[in-house]
Structures are given as structure tokens and as C-alpha cells.
Short mmCIF file of C-alpha atoms and ligand atoms in Angstrom, two decimals:
data_model
loop_
_atom_site.label_atom_id
_atom_site.label_comp_id
_atom_site.label_asym_id
_atom_site.label_seq_id
_atom_site.Cartn_x
_atom_site.Cartn_y
_atom_site.Cartn_z
CA MET X 1 20.76 28.44 -6.05
CA VAL X 2 18.33 27.17 -8.70
CA LEU X 3 15.71 29.68 -9.78
CA ASN X 4 12.26 28.47 -10.76
CA THR X 5 11.68 29.04 -14.46
CA SER X 6 8.79 26.60 -14.77
CA SER X 7 5.29 27.80 -15.62
CA ASP X 8 3.99 25.62 -12.77
CA ASP X 9 4.89 27.73 -9.76
CA THR X 10 2.21 26.30 -7.47
CA LEU X 11 3.59 25.22 -4.13
CA LEU X 12 3.15 21.56 -3.27
CA ALA X 13 3.63 20.51 0.35
CA LEU X 14 4.18 17.10 1.91
CA PHE X 15 3.40 16.33 5.51
CA GLY X 16 4.77 13.09 6.94
CA GLY X 17 3.97 11.57 10.30
CA THR X 18 3.09 8.53 12.32
CA PHE X 19 -0.48 9.81 12.64
CA ASP X 20 -1.28 7.41 15.52
CA PRO X 21 -3.86 8.96 15.35
CA ILE X 22 -4.09 12.07 13.16
CA HIS X 23 -5.49 15.01 15.19
CA TYR X 24 -6.29 18.75 15.14
CA GLY X 25 -2.70 19.54 16.21
CA HIS X 26 -1.72 18.28 12.74
CA LEU X 27 -4.67 19.61 10.74
CA ARG X 28 -5.38 23.12 12.08
CA PRO X 29 -1.81 24.49 11.89
CA VAL X 30 -1.42 23.06 8.37
CA GLU X 31 -4.66 24.74 7.26
CA GLN X 32 -3.33 28.02 8.64
CA LEU X 33 0.06 27.41 7.03
CA ALA X 34 -1.67 26.87 3.68
CA LYS X 35 -3.23 30.34 3.93
CA GLU X 36 -0.02 31.97 5.11
CA THR X 37 2.21 30.53 2.38
CA ALA X 38 -0.46 30.16 -0.37
CA LEU X 39 -0.02 26.39 -0.45
CA ASP X 40 -1.99 24.82 -3.25
CA GLU X 41 -1.89 21.20 -2.19
CA VAL X 42 -0.86 19.21 0.90
CA ILE X 43 -0.08 15.52 0.56
CA LEU X 44 -0.24 13.56 3.81
CA LEU X 45 2.33 10.79 4.03
CA PRO X 46 1.72 8.33 6.88
CA ASN X 47 5.04 6.60 7.54
CA ASN X 48 6.39 3.21 8.41
CA VAL X 49 8.25 3.36 11.70
CA PRO X 50 11.78 1.90 11.98
CA PRO X 51 11.95 -1.18 14.22
CA HIS X 52 14.26 0.49 16.79
CA ARG X 53 11.68 3.26 17.48
CA SER X 54 8.55 2.69 19.53
CA GLN X 55 5.92 1.20 17.26
CA PRO X 56 2.53 2.81 16.60
CA GLN X 57 -0.37 1.16 18.42
CA ALA X 58 -2.63 1.28 15.36
CA SER X 59 -1.67 -0.81 12.33
CA ALA X 60 -0.46 0.83 9.13
CA GLN X 61 -3.86 0.22 7.53
CA GLN X 62 -5.70 1.73 10.51
CA ARG X 63 -3.47 4.82 10.53
CA LEU X 64 -4.00 5.23 6.79
CA LYS X 65 -7.77 4.92 7.19
CA MET X 66 -7.80 7.54 9.96
CA VAL X 67 -5.82 9.96 7.78
CA GLU X 68 -8.24 9.40 4.88
CA LEU X 69 -11.28 9.96 7.13
CA ALA X 70 -9.77 13.12 8.62
CA VAL X 71 -9.44 14.88 5.26
CA GLU X 72 -12.36 13.39 3.35
CA GLY X 73 -14.06 16.18 1.36
CA ASN X 74 -11.31 18.73 2.13
CA PRO X 75 -9.83 19.80 -1.23
CA LEU X 76 -6.57 21.04 0.32
CA PHE X 77 -5.46 17.54 1.26
CA SER X 78 -4.70 14.27 -0.45
CA VAL X 79 -3.15 11.11 0.99
CA ASP X 80 -0.16 9.17 -0.33
CA SER X 81 0.30 5.69 1.14
CA ARG X 82 3.57 4.81 -0.60
CA GLU X 83 5.63 4.63 2.60
CA LEU X 84 3.21 2.08 4.06
CA ALA X 85 3.25 -0.06 0.92
CA VAL X 86 6.86 -1.15 1.41
CA ASP X 87 7.88 -3.39 4.25
CA LYS X 88 10.80 -1.26 5.44
CA PRO X 89 11.32 1.92 7.46
CA SER X 90 10.55 5.18 5.72
CA TYR X 91 13.41 7.61 5.21
CA THR X 92 11.99 11.01 4.33
CA ILE X 93 14.96 11.84 2.12
CA GLU X 94 14.30 8.78 -0.09
CA THR X 95 10.61 9.63 -0.46
CA LEU X 96 11.55 13.21 -1.35
CA GLU X 97 14.01 11.99 -4.00
CA THR X 98 11.23 9.96 -5.62
CA LEU X 99 8.65 12.75 -5.38
CA ARG X 100 11.10 15.27 -6.83
CA LYS X 101 11.54 13.01 -9.88
CA GLU X 102 7.76 12.70 -10.24
CA HIS X 103 7.07 16.44 -9.99
CA GLY X 104 10.07 17.65 -11.99
CA ALA X 105 13.09 19.71 -10.99
CA GLN X 106 11.37 23.11 -11.07
CA ARG X 107 8.14 22.62 -9.10
CA PRO X 108 8.32 24.41 -5.74
CA MET X 109 7.96 21.64 -3.16
CA ALA X 110 8.00 21.82 0.65
CA PHE X 111 8.07 19.39 3.55
CA ILE X 112 6.12 20.37 6.67
CA ILE X 113 7.41 19.59 10.16
CA GLY X 114 6.56 20.62 13.71
CA GLN X 115 9.03 22.50 15.89
CA ASP X 116 9.87 19.32 17.84
CA SER X 117 10.93 17.64 14.60
CA LEU X 118 13.10 20.61 13.60
CA ILE X 119 15.00 20.41 16.88
CA SER X 120 15.88 16.74 16.33
CA LEU X 121 16.34 16.99 12.58
CA TYR X 122 20.09 16.31 12.86
CA LYS X 123 19.17 12.71 13.78
CA TRP X 124 17.37 12.17 10.47
CA HIS X 125 19.00 10.07 7.76
CA ARG X 126 20.99 12.42 5.42
CA TRP X 127 19.36 15.47 7.02
CA GLU X 128 21.68 17.97 5.40
CA GLU X 129 20.45 16.90 1.96
CA LEU X 130 16.76 17.56 2.67
CA LEU X 131 16.94 21.09 1.24
CA ASP X 132 18.35 19.72 -2.04
CA PHE X 133 14.86 18.39 -2.70
CA CYS X 134 12.40 20.64 -0.87
CA HIS X 135 11.84 23.68 1.32
CA LEU X 136 11.07 23.12 4.99
CA LEU X 137 7.98 24.71 6.54
CA VAL X 138 8.18 24.65 10.32
CA MET X 139 5.07 24.89 12.51
CA ALA X 140 5.28 26.14 16.09
CA ARG X 141 4.50 23.61 18.80
CA PRO X 142 3.86 24.37 22.49
CA GLY X 143 6.85 23.64 24.69
CA TYR X 144 9.48 23.84 21.93
CA SER X 145 11.72 26.86 21.38
CA GLU X 146 12.17 28.26 17.91
CA SER X 147 15.93 27.86 17.91
CA PRO X 148 17.30 24.41 16.98
CA ASP X 149 19.99 24.70 19.70
CA THR X 150 22.45 22.20 18.14
CA PRO X 151 25.39 24.10 16.54
CA PRO X 152 25.53 22.44 13.05
CA LEU X 153 21.74 22.47 12.80
CA GLN X 154 21.56 26.08 14.01
CA ARG X 155 24.12 27.19 11.38
CA TRP X 156 22.24 25.34 8.65
CA TYR X 157 18.95 26.85 9.82
CA ASP X 158 20.36 30.41 9.93
CA LYS X 159 21.86 30.01 6.46
CA HIS X 160 18.64 28.87 4.77
CA ARG X 161 15.93 30.64 6.73
CA VAL X 162 13.69 33.17 4.97
CA THR X 163 11.03 35.32 6.58
CA THR X 164 8.89 36.11 3.52
CA PRO X 165 6.65 33.27 2.32
CA ALA X 166 6.58 34.67 -1.24
CA GLU X 167 10.18 33.49 -1.64
CA LEU X 168 9.04 29.87 -1.41
CA LYS X 169 7.45 29.99 -4.86
CA ARG X 170 10.47 31.60 -6.51
CA ARG X 171 12.69 28.57 -5.96
CA PRO X 172 11.95 24.85 -6.18
CA HIS X 173 13.74 23.98 -2.91
CA GLY X 174 16.41 25.09 -0.44
CA LEU X 175 14.65 27.42 2.02
CA ILE X 176 13.37 27.16 5.61
CA TYR X 177 10.29 29.10 6.65
CA GLN X 178 9.12 29.38 10.25
CA ALA X 179 5.34 29.75 10.14
CA ASN X 180 3.05 31.74 12.42
CA THR X 181 0.72 28.81 12.99
CA PRO X 182 -1.56 28.55 16.03
CA LEU X 183 -0.16 26.75 19.07
CA LEU X 184 -2.23 23.65 19.74
CA ASP X 185 -1.16 21.51 22.65
CA ILE X 186 -2.33 18.18 21.22
CA SER X 187 -0.29 15.02 20.62
CA GLY X 188 -0.97 11.43 19.62
CA THR X 189 0.47 10.43 23.00
CA GLU X 190 -2.13 12.50 24.85
CA ILE X 191 -4.99 11.08 22.78
CA ARG X 192 -3.87 7.47 23.32
CA GLN X 193 -3.57 8.21 27.05
CA ARG X 194 -7.02 9.79 27.24
CA ARG X 195 -8.56 6.86 25.39
CA GLN X 196 -6.95 4.43 27.84
CA GLU X 197 -8.55 6.38 30.66
CA GLY X 198 -11.91 6.17 28.90
CA LYS X 199 -12.03 9.93 28.24
CA SER X 200 -13.54 11.57 25.15
CA CYS X 201 -11.23 13.15 22.59
CA SER X 202 -13.94 14.90 20.59
CA ASP X 203 -12.28 18.31 20.81
CA LEU X 204 -8.89 16.92 19.78
CA LEU X 205 -9.62 15.16 16.50
CA PRO X 206 -12.31 14.91 13.78
CA ALA X 207 -15.52 13.07 14.72
CA ALA X 208 -15.11 10.57 11.86
CA VAL X 209 -11.69 9.60 13.22
CA GLU X 210 -13.01 9.16 16.75
CA ARG X 211 -15.89 7.00 15.45
CA TYR X 212 -13.37 4.83 13.61
CA ILE X 213 -11.21 4.53 16.75
CA ASP X 214 -14.34 3.39 18.65
CA SER X 215 -15.34 0.93 15.94
CA GLN X 216 -11.86 -0.64 15.90
CA GLY X 217 -11.50 -0.66 19.69
CA LEU X 218 -8.23 1.25 19.34
CA TYR X 219 -6.13 2.65 22.20
CA HIS X 220 -8.04 0.85 24.95
CA ALA X 221 -6.36 -0.39 28.10
P1 ATP V 1 3.19 11.14 19.21
O1 ATP V 1 2.65 11.89 20.40
O2 ATP V 1 2.59 9.77 19.02
O3 ATP V 1 4.70 11.14 19.16
P2 ATP V 1 2.54 13.36 17.41
O4 ATP V 1 1.19 13.84 17.78
O5 ATP V 1 3.73 14.17 17.84
O6 ATP V 1 2.70 11.85 17.87
P3 ATP V 1 3.37 12.67 14.68
O7 ATP V 1 2.47 11.93 13.77
O8 ATP V 1 4.54 11.96 15.22
O9 ATP V 1 2.45 13.26 15.85
O10 ATP V 1 3.81 14.05 14.02
C1 ATP V 1 3.87 14.30 12.64
C2 ATP V 1 4.35 15.71 12.43
O11 ATP V 1 3.39 16.62 12.98
C3 ATP V 1 5.68 16.03 13.12
O12 ATP V 1 6.45 16.87 12.27
C4 ATP V 1 5.27 16.80 14.37
O13 ATP V 1 6.27 17.71 14.76
C5 ATP V 1 4.02 17.53 13.87
N1 ATP V 1 3.06 17.79 14.94
C6 ATP V 1 2.36 16.88 15.65
N2 ATP V 1 1.55 17.47 16.56
C7 ATP V 1 1.74 18.80 16.41
C8 ATP V 1 1.20 19.97 17.08
N3 ATP V 1 0.32 19.86 18.08
N4 ATP V 1 1.63 21.20 16.66
C9 ATP V 1 2.55 21.31 15.65
N5 ATP V 1 3.09 20.24 15.00
C10 ATP V 1 2.70 19.02 15.37
#
């Protein structure tokens, strides 16, 4: 295991997603996670979706704009649009390889996922290599059990899991931390459905994002 000997021991976190649209189920748990693990910076990475998966309803540019509006003026967050700039599916592992080169071998770096993503992580491209580049911070999500449930994934999870957030800053990568984030039963699917039914989503996502959705006529029947 590589120990962090760099003077820069601030913890950088990356949070990837479709963000179709971004909502409080993304933002609130991450804000809580930042307090719990003393995260210094969270970079939001809206991703390009592989052709064989169901495509987002909003365009890449619209999803990017919604992410920017959601975090405008919030110093915890910044937005990185690199995965949208290339006309091919995003593989998290490849983005992490690039970001690791940019931030140096010793900077503690983490990738944030929800519990649903942890459970299906074994389907991700080169999933077993993720911890060679970052830690994983896992946020609880209603309806998903904590345990990954798939034997190779469960073994990997048990091997790398730590329960003390302070450990995340002592190493640049390689650990999994299960956070005590609030359970918010919100999904992009629910918001798109509510919009189709003409219902307000004002308690589910920031007002600036809902205004943009209205102005673009997004998610209508
Ligand atoms: P959809 O309903 O369109 O599939 P989604 O709301 O699940 O979308 P994504 O953009 O696909 O959102 O998710 C990005 C990341 O955020 C994933 O790691 C996912 O697990 C996590 N996430 C999304 N919603 C929540 C939530 N309510 N609580 C915790 N994690 C969440």
C-alpha cells in the first residue's frame, strides 16, 4: 500500500453521473459526505452514456448546464465537462487514469458513488482497477442494501473497506468508505416522470435547475 508523503493531503473527490437532471438526491448527501470525510473539493463529472444503455432525455449540453446551475456560487463544487467533450462513451477508469496523472501520484483522491452503483460495480469496465487510482466513497440510497451481494465484489469490498474517514487522507487511493449520508428517495427517473405528468419538482431539485428545465421544455410528454 502506498503511503501519502505529499504535503498536499487535501482530499479531492469526483462525482460522476448522467445528471438527467441533477437533483437534491445527488447534492445533499454529497454535502453531508464532505463534512463527514473533510472533503475539500468535489468535481462533478457529467458523463457520456454508452449507446447500448438507455440514452438521457436531455442533451449533453443541457445536462452540463443544469449541473453548472445547481452548484453556481457553492465553493465546494466545480464542474468538469471532459467526458462530454469526446464523442465516445465515458469509462470512469479512463477518466480516473487521466485525473491521477494531472493531480500527481500522492494526492488523496476519491470517487463518489451511490449504493445502487456499488451493487452493480462488477459490471463496470476494469472495475477491479478503480482502487488503483482512487478511494471509493459510497452514499446510502433508499431501497439498496449495504452489502454488494455478488461474491467477488463482496470479497473486494470487505478487503478494502475502512470505517474511519481519517484514513482516507493518509493514502492516495485504495480504500472504500461507506458514508452515513441522509437517505433521500429522489431519482432522475422520478423527476422525469413527474414532469411528464405536469407536476412540480420544486422540492426535489434547485430552483435554477427547474427554471432551466421549464425554459428548455425538457421532460414533457
Ligand atoms: P436515473 O433515475 O435517471 O437512473 P439517478 O437519479 O439514479 O438517475 P445518476 O445521475 O444516474 O442519477 O446518478 C449518479 C450517481 O449518483 C450514481 O452513483 C448514483 O448511485 C448516485 N445517486 C443518484 N441519486 C441518489 C440518491 N437519491 N441517493 C444516493 N445516491 C444517489
